[in-house]
Amino acid sequence: MLRVEDLSKTYRTGTRDYPVLKNLSFQVKKGEFVAVMGPSGSGKTTLLNCISCFIPHDSGRIFLNGQDISGLDEAELAKVRNQNLGFVFQDFMLLDGLTVFENICLPQVIADRPVPQMEAKAERFCEAFGIGRIRDKYPAEISGGEKQRTAVARALMNSPYIMLADEPTGNLDSRSCRAVIDAFLQAKKEMGATVFMVTHDSFAASFCDRVIVLRDGMIFTELTRQGSRREFMDELLEVLRELGGEGDDDE
């Protein structure tokens, strides 16, 4: 579904170079829920921005469902982002002037899909993610967890190949965090969704199938969940302690 080959990215300030990603290679299979973790400065956010082509990478290739999206022009990338990628952000990125239902419909409005089909799908998602009762409310009137579940529903509207989630639980309390993770798990189970999540939250990551841990722009290790969620979280915490913490990113 997603294949990254020898991805590198360096930021330049004046005469100084700051390598952030160093020949990263990995794959995410269809239906997988994969997290990326690592200490501050490890390259997590930069990696996500390169995969979504919001920032250019210096070398390497990115394949989405077999298509190399590395060299696409801006018009082609806009089409890929709308039709093949779903985005879930830490700060929700809902439009304040639209209701929950209208926000969910937005990707299909942009894609000029038939209204009856669009509204029927949005109705199904409202019920599936437990936000049917707030469908006519505006973002300012709902909780953080409800906003993020709305964002998950919106991200799935065009049946993307993969959902890219950037710290989706970062602004949420523990109850809302669990509700959002449950929404991802439900999307994976019932819709076959593929989720690639950048997070510093070991609790959220412990629900994933696999966690890629970065250090200094390289893959330090990959952990695959074998036993219980609690056992997997203990594994993650041990690795993060070895790396010296799990602070937020500013990359």
Tab-separated table of N, CA, C and O in Angstrom, residues 172-180 203:
chain	number	residue	atom	x	y	z
A	172	LEU	N	-5.967	15.712	23.313
A	172	LEU	CA	-7.151	15.081	23.892
A	172	LEU	C	-6.874	14.498	25.273
A	172	LEU	O	-5.754	14.088	25.572
A	173	ASP	N	-7.922	14.457	26.104
A	173	ASP	CA	-7.805	13.762	27.384
A	173	ASP	C	-7.860	12.252	27.136
A	173	ASP	O	-8.094	11.797	26.016
A	174	SER	N	-7.638	11.463	28.186
A	174	SER	CA	-7.507	10.019	28.002
A	174	SER	C	-8.780	9.384	27.452
A	174	SER	O	-8.714	8.479	26.616
A	175	ARG	N	-9.934	9.860	27.891
A	175	ARG	CA	-11.195	9.287	27.405
A	175	ARG	C	-11.387	9.572	25.918
A	175	ARG	O	-11.756	8.679	25.150
A	176	SER	N	-11.131	10.815	25.525
A	176	SER	CA	-11.273	11.189	24.110
A	176	SER	C	-10.229	10.490	23.255
A	176	SER	O	-10.502	10.092	22.121
A	177	CYS	N	-9.028	10.332	23.816
A	177	CYS	CA	-7.955	9.615	23.108
A	177	CYS	C	-8.414	8.204	22.766
A	177	CYS	O	-8.266	7.758	21.622
A	178	ARG	N	-8.989	7.507	23.736
A	178	ARG	CA	-9.434	6.132	23.497
A	178	ARG	C	-10.544	6.092	22.452
A	178	ARG	O	-10.592	5.190	21.610
A	179	ALA	N	-11.437	7.097	22.472
A	179	ALA	CA	-12.522	7.132	21.490
A	179	ALA	C	-11.977	7.288	20.076
A	179	ALA	O	-12.488	6.671	19.123
A	180	VAL	N	-10.925	8.080	19.915
A	180	VAL	CA	-10.334	8.285	18.588
A	180	VAL	C	-9.604	7.026	18.127
A	180	VAL	O	-9.735	6.609	16.970
A	203	PHE	N	0.532	5.047	24.765
A	203	PHE	CA	-0.775	4.416	24.950
A	203	PHE	C	-1.471	4.250	23.603
A	203	PHE	O	-1.957	3.160	23.263
